[in-house]
Amino acid sequence: MIAARILIVEDDRIVARDIQHQLSRMGHVVVGMSASGEEAVRLAGSHRPDLVLMDIRLEGEMDGIEAARLIRDSQGIPVVFLTAYANDEVVQRASLTEPFGYLLKPFEEPQMRTVIQMALYKHASDTRLRMSERRYAATLASIRDGVILCDPQGRVDFMNRVAETMTGWTAAEAAGRPLGSVFAAVDEETHEPLEDFSALVLRSGAFAPPERLSRLRPRGKPADAGIVVEERCSAIIDDRGELVGSILVFSDLTQRRQIAEALRKAQADLAHIGRLTVMGELAAAVAHEVNQPLMAIITNAGTCLQHLSQPNPDLGKTRVVVERIVRDAQRAGDVVRSIHALARRTPADPGWVDMSALIADTLALVRAEMRRARIMVETDLQAASPWVHGDRVQLQQLILNLVMNAVEAMAAPDLPERRLRIVTAGEEGWLRVRVEDSGPGLAGSDVDAIFRALYTTKPDGLGMGLSISRSIVELHGGRLTATLGTPCGSVFEFVLPVSSGGV
């Protein structure tokens, strides 16, 4: 049994006292007693009882029916009528207040117990239902999609605020209208009217499409001024399997399409920028790598002109200088082809390369540069080093870049010592090459950045040498790292996969 706080409204004091005793025996609490409708309304507002037992005929100008109406409207408290008059007119008036039961005088305690329990159970059930409806309405009101509920005949029963905004109809104006007159959908391309999606779903059942695209024409707007929407409609089935309505959910695709178009344009712009960046890096790489053989060509050409300007030029020496020009020009062409292949991530002319011999040949190319910079060169090259499979020109360019990077790092005039050391060592399946210099070393923040294209700390640098070097090493399946030297300077070290068999 549900114990409750009950207000008794009865103009007969003896009957009221008897009801109070009966309620106490049942375990209920009487919060107040009144003989007039006006006082009953006041007590209901101050005590907030769980139930009101209301006599229809009361003292004063307000009868029990009017008092019950006021209590219901202001407090939502359930009322059970007590009456000895049950004619049709009284019952009809009382029914308008939606009472939770009647007790006809005289009544017995078991009868009153049953009516009270039924009223309390019904009120609790109605309270849960109203709370569920409020949560349901709040949920529909808060979602970003438009929602329209229809009855079995396809008439509008509910609209959330988004639906009101998108259709141009208020929920009050649309209530009871056919869905097609409120949600005016036309074909997105032809602007021809479309069948009411709710009617289509109710008629076709499981064969109806789960969704469709259409153009919604808001109230008072021409068809071509509508918004493109995605419609989703479902039938509502009750516990007995009967159709009791439908729900239409629709969302504005305008912003989504704008975002998609903006994303597509951004991707296209990014791809274009990426292509420009690659072209810029490639151009910078060509300028960086071809600069040295071009400078050698210019120097040798100047020497050649000096020889030829003599009254009796030494043609033998001139021939040697011209051969150097041809050799350097060929090397410039090889470098361009090598960088082009590097951009395509493929070796230009793969073959077996003796790295120790290649390092010695590369140092011979820059011997004059080393002498001018007063750099002491030390090498510890493994005599029978394993062979590397790759592009000879690219690998030579790798060594040359690391050597020239070291030379430029030791360009400061106040250095106490200028020393370049190159060491090779074979490991199981790998060849390790180490290039050390005695320059000022790397700043800690620069270690990760120095391999990025176009990054440089030199006033006239292009920032491509180390980026190209890492690309060459990675293209050949190896890795290139940079660390601080001991006690000073920088150490660049790369490893490459090798073959012990050679060629």
Coordinates of C-alpha atoms in Angstrom, one line a residue:
M1 CA 0.0 0.0 0.0
I2 CA 1.2 3.5 -0.8
A3 CA 1.1 5.8 2.3
A4 CA 0.2 9.4 1.4
R5 CA -0.3 12.9 2.7
I6 CA -4.0 13.7 2.2
L7 CA -6.0 16.9 2.4
I8 CA -9.7 16.4 3.5
V9 CA -12.2 18.9 2.1
E10 CA -15.6 18.2 3.7
D11 CA -18.3 20.6 5.0
D12 CA -19.7 18.0 7.4
R13 CA -17.4 18.1 10.4
I14 CA -18.6 14.6 11.7
V15 CA -18.0 13.0 8.3
A16 CA -14.6 14.8 8.0
R17 CA -13.5 13.5 11.4
D18 CA -14.6 10.0 10.5
I19 CA -12.6 10.1 7.3
Q20 CA -9.6 11.3 9.2
H21 CA -9.8 8.3 11.6
Q22 CA -10.1 5.9 8.7
L23 CA -7.1 7.4 6.9
S24 CA -5.0 7.2 10.0
R25 CA -5.9 3.5 10.4
M26 CA -4.8 2.9 6.8
G27 CA -1.4 4.5 7.5
H28 CA -2.0 7.8 5.7
V29 CA -1.2 11.3 7.1
V30 CA -3.9 14.0 7.1
V31 CA -2.2 17.3 6.5
G32 CA -5.3 19.5 6.9
M33 CA -9.1 19.7 6.8
S34 CA -11.3 22.3 5.2
A35 CA -15.0 23.0 4.8
S36 CA -14.8 25.6 2.0
G37 CA -13.4 25.6 -1.5
E38 CA -11.4 28.8 -1.0
E39 CA -9.6 27.5 2.0
A40 CA -9.0 24.1 0.3
V41 CA -7.2 25.9 -2.6
R42 CA -5.1 27.8 0.0
L43 CA -4.2 24.6 2.0
A44 CA -3.4 22.7 -1.1
G45 CA -0.9 25.4 -2.1
S46 CA 0.8 25.6 1.3
H47 CA 0.8 21.9 2.3
R48 CA 1.2 20.3 -1.2
P49 CA -0.6 17.0 -0.3
D50 CA -0.3 13.9 -2.4
L51 CA -4.1 13.6 -2.7
V52 CA -7.2 15.7 -2.0
L53 CA -10.5 14.1 -0.9
M54 CA -13.0 16.7 -2.1
D55 CA -16.6 17.0 -1.3
I56 CA -18.5 18.5 -4.2
R57 CA -20.9 20.5 -2.1
L58 CA -19.0 22.9 0.2
E59 CA -19.6 26.0 2.3
G60 CA -19.1 29.4 0.6
E61 CA -19.4 30.5 -3.0
M62 CA -16.9 28.0 -4.5
D63 CA -18.0 24.4 -4.8
G64 CA -15.7 21.3 -4.8
I65 CA -15.6 21.1 -8.6
E66 CA -14.3 24.6 -9.0
A67 CA -11.9 24.1 -6.2
A68 CA -10.7 20.9 -7.8
R69 CA -10.1 22.7 -11.1
L70 CA -8.0 25.4 -9.5
I71 CA -6.0 22.9 -7.5
R72 CA -5.4 20.8 -10.7
D73 CA -4.4 23.8 -12.8
S74 CA -2.1 25.4 -10.2
Q75 CA -0.7 22.4 -8.3
G76 CA -1.3 19.3 -10.4
I77 CA -2.5 17.4 -7.3
P78 CA -4.9 14.5 -7.9
V79 CA -8.4 14.8 -6.5
V80 CA -11.0 12.2 -5.5
F81 CA -14.5 13.5 -5.2
L82 CA -16.8 12.7 -2.3
T83 CA -20.4 13.1 -3.1
A84 CA -23.9 11.9 -2.4
Y85 CA -25.1 13.5 -5.6
A86 CA -24.2 11.6 -8.7
N87 CA -26.6 12.8 -11.3
D88 CA -25.5 13.3 -14.9
E89 CA -24.9 17.0 -14.7
V90 CA -22.7 16.7 -11.6
V91 CA -20.7 13.9 -13.1
Q92 CA -20.2 15.8 -16.4
R93 CA -19.0 18.9 -14.6
A94 CA -16.8 16.9 -12.3
S95 CA -15.3 15.0 -15.2
L96 CA -14.0 18.2 -16.8
T97 CA -11.5 18.5 -13.9
E98 CA -10.1 15.1 -14.7
P99 CA -10.6 13.5 -11.2
F100 CA -8.8 10.4 -10.1
G101 CA -11.9 8.7 -8.7
Y102 CA -15.3 9.1 -7.0
L103 CA -16.5 7.9 -3.6
L104 CA -20.3 7.9 -3.2
K105 CA -21.6 8.6 0.3
P106 CA -22.0 6.6 2.4
F107 CA -18.9 4.5 1.8
E108 CA -17.1 1.9 3.7
E109 CA -13.4 1.8 4.6
P110 CA -12.4 -0.9 2.2
Q111 CA -14.0 1.0 -0.7
M112 CA -12.2 4.2 0.3
R113 CA -8.9 2.3 0.6
T114 CA -9.3 0.9 -2.9
V115 CA -10.2 4.2 -4.5
I116 CA -7.3 6.0 -2.8
Q117 CA -4.8 3.4 -3.9
M118 CA -6.0 3.4 -7.4
A119 CA -5.8 7.3 -7.5
L120 CA -2.3 7.3 -6.1
Y121 CA -1.1 4.6 -8.6
K122 CA -2.7 6.4 -11.5
H123 CA -1.2 9.8 -10.5
A124 CA 2.3 8.2 -10.1
S125 CA 1.9 6.6 -13.5
D126 CA 0.7 9.9 -15.1
T127 CA 3.7 11.7 -13.5
R128 CA 6.2 9.2 -15.0
L129 CA 4.4 9.6 -18.4
R130 CA 4.6 13.4 -18.2
M131 CA 8.2 13.3 -17.3
S132 CA 8.9 10.9 -20.1
E133 CA 7.1 13.2 -22.5
R134 CA 9.0 16.2 -21.2
R135 CA 12.4 14.4 -21.8
Y136 CA 11.2 13.3 -25.2
A137 CA 10.1 16.9 -26.1
A138 CA 13.3 18.3 -24.7
T139 CA 15.4 15.8 -26.7
L140 CA 13.6 16.6 -29.9
A141 CA 13.8 20.3 -29.3
S142 CA 17.6 20.2 -28.7
I143 CA 18.8 18.2 -31.7
R144 CA 20.1 20.1 -34.7
D145 CA 17.8 18.3 -37.2
G146 CA 14.3 19.3 -38.0
V147 CA 11.7 16.8 -36.6
I148 CA 8.0 16.5 -37.5
L149 CA 5.7 13.9 -35.9
C150 CA 2.5 13.0 -37.8
D151 CA -0.6 11.1 -36.9
P152 CA -1.8 8.0 -38.9
Q153 CA -3.6 10.3 -41.4
G154 CA -0.3 12.2 -42.1
R155 CA -1.3 15.4 -40.2
V156 CA 1.3 17.3 -38.3
D157 CA 1.1 16.6 -34.5
F158 CA 4.5 18.0 -33.3
M159 CA 7.4 20.1 -34.7
N160 CA 10.6 21.0 -33.0
R161 CA 12.1 24.5 -33.2
V162 CA 14.5 23.6 -36.0
A163 CA 11.6 22.4 -38.1
E164 CA 9.8 25.6 -37.4
T165 CA 12.8 27.6 -38.6
M166 CA 13.4 25.6 -41.7
T167 CA 9.7 25.3 -42.9
G168 CA 8.6 28.8 -41.8
W169 CA 5.7 27.3 -39.9
T170 CA 5.1 27.5 -36.1
A171 CA 4.1 24.3 -34.4
A172 CA 0.7 25.9 -33.5
E173 CA 0.0 26.9 -37.1
A174 CA 1.0 23.5 -38.5
A175 CA -0.9 21.4 -36.0
G176 CA -3.5 19.3 -37.8
R177 CA -2.4 20.3 -41.3
P178 CA -1.3 17.7 -43.9
L179 CA 2.5 17.2 -43.8
G180 CA 2.7 18.1 -47.5
S181 CA 1.3 21.6 -47.0
V182 CA 3.9 22.3 -44.2
F183 CA 6.9 20.5 -45.6
A184 CA 6.8 21.4 -49.2
A185 CA 9.5 19.2 -50.9
V186 CA 10.5 19.5 -54.5
D187 CA 13.1 17.8 -56.7
E188 CA 16.5 19.2 -56.2
E189 CA 17.2 19.6 -59.9
T190 CA 13.8 19.9 -61.7
H191 CA 11.9 21.7 -58.8
E192 CA 9.0 19.4 -59.5
P193 CA 6.8 18.7 -56.3
L194 CA 7.6 15.4 -54.6
E195 CA 5.2 13.1 -52.8
D196 CA 5.0 13.6 -49.1
F197 CA 7.8 11.3 -47.7
S198 CA 5.6 10.4 -44.7
A199 CA 2.8 9.2 -47.0
L200 CA 5.3 7.3 -49.1
V201 CA 6.7 5.5 -46.1
L202 CA 3.2 4.7 -44.6
R203 CA 2.0 3.4 -48.0
S204 CA 5.2 1.5 -49.1
G205 CA 6.3 0.2 -45.6
A206 CA 9.6 -1.7 -45.8
F207 CA 9.9 -0.9 -49.6
A208 CA 10.2 2.8 -49.0
P209 CA 13.7 4.3 -49.4
P210 CA 15.4 5.0 -46.0
E211 CA 16.3 8.5 -47.1
R212 CA 16.1 10.9 -49.9
L213 CA 17.5 14.3 -51.0
S214 CA 15.1 17.1 -51.8
R215 CA 14.8 20.8 -51.8
L216 CA 12.6 22.3 -49.1
R217 CA 10.6 25.4 -50.0
P218 CA 10.1 27.4 -46.9
R219 CA 6.7 29.1 -46.4
G220 CA 6.3 32.1 -48.6
K221 CA 9.5 31.4 -50.7
P222 CA 9.8 30.4 -54.3
A223 CA 10.9 26.9 -55.1
D224 CA 14.3 27.9 -56.4
A225 CA 15.0 29.7 -53.1
G226 CA 14.7 26.6 -51.1
I227 CA 17.4 24.7 -49.2
V228 CA 18.7 21.2 -50.0
V229 CA 17.8 18.8 -47.2
E230 CA 18.2 15.1 -46.5
E231 CA 15.0 13.5 -45.4
R232 CA 14.6 10.3 -43.2
C233 CA 11.2 9.0 -42.3
S234 CA 10.1 6.1 -40.2
A235 CA 6.7 4.7 -39.3
I236 CA 5.7 4.5 -35.7
I237 CA 4.2 1.2 -34.6
D238 CA 2.5 0.5 -31.3
D239 CA 2.7 -2.6 -29.1
R240 CA -0.1 -4.3 -31.0
G241 CA 1.8 -3.8 -34.3
E242 CA -0.6 -1.1 -35.5
L243 CA 0.5 2.0 -37.3
V244 CA 0.0 5.1 -35.1
G245 CA 2.0 7.7 -37.0
S246 CA 5.3 8.6 -38.6
I247 CA 8.3 10.7 -37.8
L248 CA 10.1 12.8 -40.4
V249 CA 13.7 13.9 -39.6
F250 CA 15.5 16.3 -42.0
S251 CA 18.8 18.1 -42.0
D252 CA 20.1 21.1 -44.0
L253 CA 22.8 20.1 -46.3
T254 CA 23.8 23.6 -47.3
Q255 CA 26.5 24.1 -44.7
R256 CA 27.7 20.5 -45.2
R257 CA 28.1 21.0 -48.9
Q258 CA 29.8 24.3 -48.4
I259 CA 32.3 22.6 -46.0
A260 CA 32.8 19.8 -48.5
E261 CA 33.5 22.3 -51.3
A262 CA 35.8 24.3 -49.2
L263 CA 37.7 21.1 -48.2
R264 CA 37.9 20.1 -51.8
K265 CA 39.3 23.5 -52.8
A266 CA 41.7 23.5 -49.9
Q267 CA 43.0 20.0 -50.9
A268 CA 43.4 21.2 -54.5
D269 CA 45.2 24.3 -53.3
L270 CA 47.4 22.2 -51.0
A271 CA 48.2 19.8 -53.8
H272 CA 49.1 22.8 -56.0
I273 CA 51.3 24.3 -53.3
G274 CA 52.9 20.9 -52.8
R275 CA 53.8 20.7 -56.5
L276 CA 55.2 24.2 -56.4
T277 CA 57.2 23.3 -53.3
V278 CA 58.6 20.2 -54.9
M279 CA 59.5 22.3 -58.0
G280 CA 61.1 24.9 -55.8
E281 CA 63.1 22.3 -53.9
L282 CA 64.1 20.6 -57.2
A283 CA 65.3 23.9 -58.6
A284 CA 67.2 24.7 -55.4
A285 CA 68.7 21.3 -55.5
V286 CA 69.9 21.7 -59.1
A287 CA 71.3 25.1 -58.3
H288 CA 73.1 23.7 -55.2
E289 CA 74.5 20.6 -56.7
V290 CA 75.5 22.0 -60.1
N291 CA 77.2 25.0 -58.6
Q292 CA 80.5 23.3 -57.8
P293 CA 81.1 21.7 -61.3
L294 CA 80.1 25.0 -62.9
M295 CA 82.6 26.9 -60.8
A296 CA 85.2 24.4 -61.7
I297 CA 84.3 24.9 -65.4
I298 CA 84.6 28.6 -65.0
T299 CA 88.0 28.4 -63.3
N300 CA 89.4 25.9 -65.8
A301 CA 88.0 28.0 -68.7
G302 CA 89.8 31.1 -67.3
T303 CA 93.0 29.1 -67.0
C304 CA 92.6 27.9 -70.6
L305 CA 92.2 31.5 -71.8
Q306 CA 95.4 32.5 -70.0
H307 CA 97.3 29.7 -71.7
L308 CA 95.9 30.7 -75.1
S309 CA 96.8 34.3 -74.6
Q310 CA 100.5 33.5 -74.3
P311 CA 102.6 34.3 -77.5
N312 CA 103.6 30.6 -77.6
P313 CA 100.8 28.7 -75.8
D314 CA 101.6 25.3 -74.4
L315 CA 99.0 23.2 -76.2
G316 CA 99.6 20.2 -74.0
K317 CA 98.7 22.1 -70.8
T318 CA 95.8 23.7 -72.6
R319 CA 94.5 20.2 -73.7
V320 CA 94.7 19.1 -70.0
V321 CA 92.6 22.1 -68.9
V322 CA 90.1 21.5 -71.7
E323 CA 89.8 17.9 -70.6
R324 CA 89.0 19.1 -67.1
I325 CA 86.3 21.4 -68.5
V326 CA 84.8 18.4 -70.4
R327 CA 85.0 16.3 -67.3
D328 CA 83.3 18.9 -65.1
A329 CA 80.6 19.5 -67.7
Q330 CA 79.9 15.8 -67.8
R331 CA 79.8 15.7 -64.0
A332 CA 77.3 18.6 -64.0
G333 CA 75.1 16.7 -66.5
D334 CA 75.4 13.6 -64.3
V335 CA 74.4 15.6 -61.2
V336 CA 71.3 17.0 -63.0
R337 CA 70.3 13.5 -64.1
S338 CA 71.0 12.2 -60.6
I339 CA 68.7 14.8 -59.0
H340 CA 66.0 14.2 -61.5
A341 CA 66.2 10.5 -60.6
L342 CA 66.2 11.4 -56.9
A343 CA 63.0 13.4 -57.4
R344 CA 61.5 10.3 -58.9
R345 CA 62.8 8.2 -56.0
T346 CA 64.8 5.9 -58.2
P347 CA 68.6 5.4 -58.8
A348 CA 69.6 6.9 -62.2
D349 CA 72.3 4.2 -63.0
P350 CA 72.4 1.5 -60.3
G351 CA 75.5 -0.7 -60.0
W352 CA 78.0 -2.0 -57.5
V353 CA 80.1 0.8 -55.8
D354 CA 83.3 0.5 -53.7
M355 CA 82.6 3.2 -51.1
S356 CA 86.2 3.4 -49.9
A357 CA 87.5 4.1 -53.4
L358 CA 84.6 6.5 -54.1
I359 CA 85.5 8.5 -51.0
A360 CA 89.1 8.7 -52.1
D361 CA 88.1 9.9 -55.5
T362 CA 85.7 12.5 -54.1
L363 CA 88.4 13.9 -51.8
A364 CA 90.7 14.2 -54.8
L365 CA 88.1 16.5 -56.5
V366 CA 88.1 18.9 -53.6
R367 CA 91.8 18.7 -52.7
A368 CA 92.4 22.3 -53.9
E369 CA 89.5 23.5 -51.8
M370 CA 90.9 21.8 -48.8
R371 CA 94.3 23.4 -49.3
R372 CA 92.8 26.9 -49.6
A373 CA 90.8 26.4 -46.4
R374 CA 93.9 24.9 -44.6
I375 CA 92.0 21.9 -43.6
M376 CA 93.9 18.7 -42.5
V377 CA 92.2 15.6 -43.8
E378 CA 92.4 12.2 -42.0
T379 CA 90.9 9.0 -43.4
D380 CA 90.5 5.6 -42.0
L381 CA 89.0 3.7 -45.0
Q382 CA 88.5 0.0 -44.7
A383 CA 90.7 -1.6 -47.4
A384 CA 88.4 -4.5 -48.3
S385 CA 85.1 -2.7 -47.6
P386 CA 82.0 -4.4 -48.7
W387 CA 80.3 -3.1 -51.9
V388 CA 77.1 -1.0 -52.0
H389 CA 74.5 -1.4 -54.7
G390 CA 73.4 2.0 -55.9
D391 CA 73.9 5.0 -58.1
R392 CA 77.6 6.0 -58.2
V393 CA 76.9 9.7 -59.0
Q394 CA 74.3 10.0 -56.2
L395 CA 76.6 8.4 -53.7
Q396 CA 79.5 10.6 -54.8
Q397 CA 77.2 13.6 -54.4
L398 CA 76.3 12.4 -50.9
I399 CA 80.0 12.3 -49.9
L400 CA 80.7 15.6 -51.6
N401 CA 77.8 17.3 -49.8
L402 CA 78.9 16.1 -46.4
V403 CA 82.6 17.0 -47.0
M404 CA 81.6 20.5 -48.3
N405 CA 79.3 21.0 -45.4
A406 CA 82.2 20.2 -43.0
V407 CA 84.5 22.6 -45.0
E408 CA 81.9 25.4 -44.7
A409 CA 81.4 24.7 -41.0
M410 CA 85.1 25.3 -40.4
A411 CA 85.3 28.6 -42.3
A412 CA 85.5 30.7 -39.2
P413 CA 88.9 32.4 -39.0
D414 CA 89.4 32.0 -35.3
L415 CA 89.2 28.2 -35.2
P416 CA 92.3 26.8 -33.5
E417 CA 92.2 23.7 -35.6
R418 CA 90.6 22.7 -38.9
R419 CA 90.4 18.9 -39.2
L420 CA 88.2 16.6 -41.3
R421 CA 88.1 12.9 -40.5
I422 CA 86.3 10.3 -42.6
V423 CA 86.1 6.7 -41.3
T424 CA 84.4 3.6 -42.9
A425 CA 83.6 0.4 -41.0
G426 CA 81.8 -2.7 -42.1
E427 CA 79.2 -4.3 -39.9
E428 CA 77.0 -7.4 -40.5
G429 CA 75.0 -6.4 -43.6
W430 CA 75.9 -2.7 -43.3
L431 CA 78.6 -0.2 -44.2
R432 CA 79.0 2.7 -41.8
V433 CA 80.6 6.0 -43.0
R434 CA 81.4 8.7 -40.4
V435 CA 82.3 12.3 -41.4
E436 CA 83.7 14.4 -38.5
D437 CA 84.7 18.1 -38.4
S438 CA 86.2 20.3 -35.8
G439 CA 83.9 23.3 -36.4
P440 CA 81.7 25.0 -33.8
G441 CA 79.2 22.1 -33.8
L442 CA 75.4 22.0 -34.0
A443 CA 73.0 23.9 -31.8
G444 CA 70.7 21.5 -30.0
S445 CA 67.6 22.9 -31.6
D446 CA 69.1 22.5 -35.1
V447 CA 69.7 18.8 -35.1
D448 CA 66.2 17.8 -36.2
A449 CA 65.8 20.8 -38.5
I450 CA 69.0 20.7 -40.5
F451 CA 67.7 17.9 -42.8
R452 CA 64.6 19.9 -43.9
A453 CA 64.7 21.3 -47.4
L454 CA 65.5 25.0 -47.6
Y455 CA 66.6 25.2 -44.0
T456 CA 70.0 26.8 -43.6
T457 CA 72.1 28.7 -41.0
K458 CA 74.5 30.1 -43.6
P459 CA 74.0 33.6 -45.0
D460 CA 74.4 32.5 -48.6
G461 CA 73.2 28.9 -48.2
L462 CA 70.3 27.3 -50.0
G463 CA 69.5 24.7 -47.4
M464 CA 69.5 21.8 -49.8
G465 CA 72.7 19.9 -49.3
L466 CA 71.8 17.9 -46.2
S467 CA 68.2 17.4 -47.4
I468 CA 69.5 15.9 -50.6
S469 CA 72.0 13.8 -48.7
R470 CA 69.3 12.3 -46.5
S471 CA 67.1 11.6 -49.6
I472 CA 70.0 9.8 -51.3
V473 CA 70.7 7.7 -48.2
E474 CA 67.1 6.8 -47.7
L475 CA 66.7 6.0 -51.4
H476 CA 69.5 3.5 -51.0
G477 CA 67.9 1.9 -48.0
G478 CA 70.0 3.5 -45.3
R479 CA 69.8 6.2 -42.7
L480 CA 71.7 9.5 -42.0
T481 CA 72.1 11.0 -38.6
A482 CA 73.8 14.1 -37.1
T483 CA 75.3 14.4 -33.6
L484 CA 77.7 16.7 -31.7
G485 CA 81.3 15.8 -31.8
T486 CA 83.7 15.2 -28.9
P487 CA 85.0 17.6 -27.6
C488 CA 83.6 19.9 -30.4
G489 CA 82.4 19.9 -34.0
S490 CA 79.8 17.9 -35.7
V491 CA 79.5 14.2 -36.7
F492 CA 77.5 13.0 -39.7
E493 CA 77.1 9.3 -40.0
F494 CA 75.2 7.1 -42.5
V495 CA 74.8 3.4 -42.9
L496 CA 74.0 1.6 -46.2
P497 CA 73.1 -2.0 -46.8
V498 CA 75.9 -3.9 -48.5
S499 CA 76.9 -7.0 -50.3
S500 CA 80.0 -8.9 -49.2
G501 CA 80.5 -10.5 -52.6
G502 CA 81.2 -7.3 -54.5
V503 CA 80.9 -7.3 -58.2

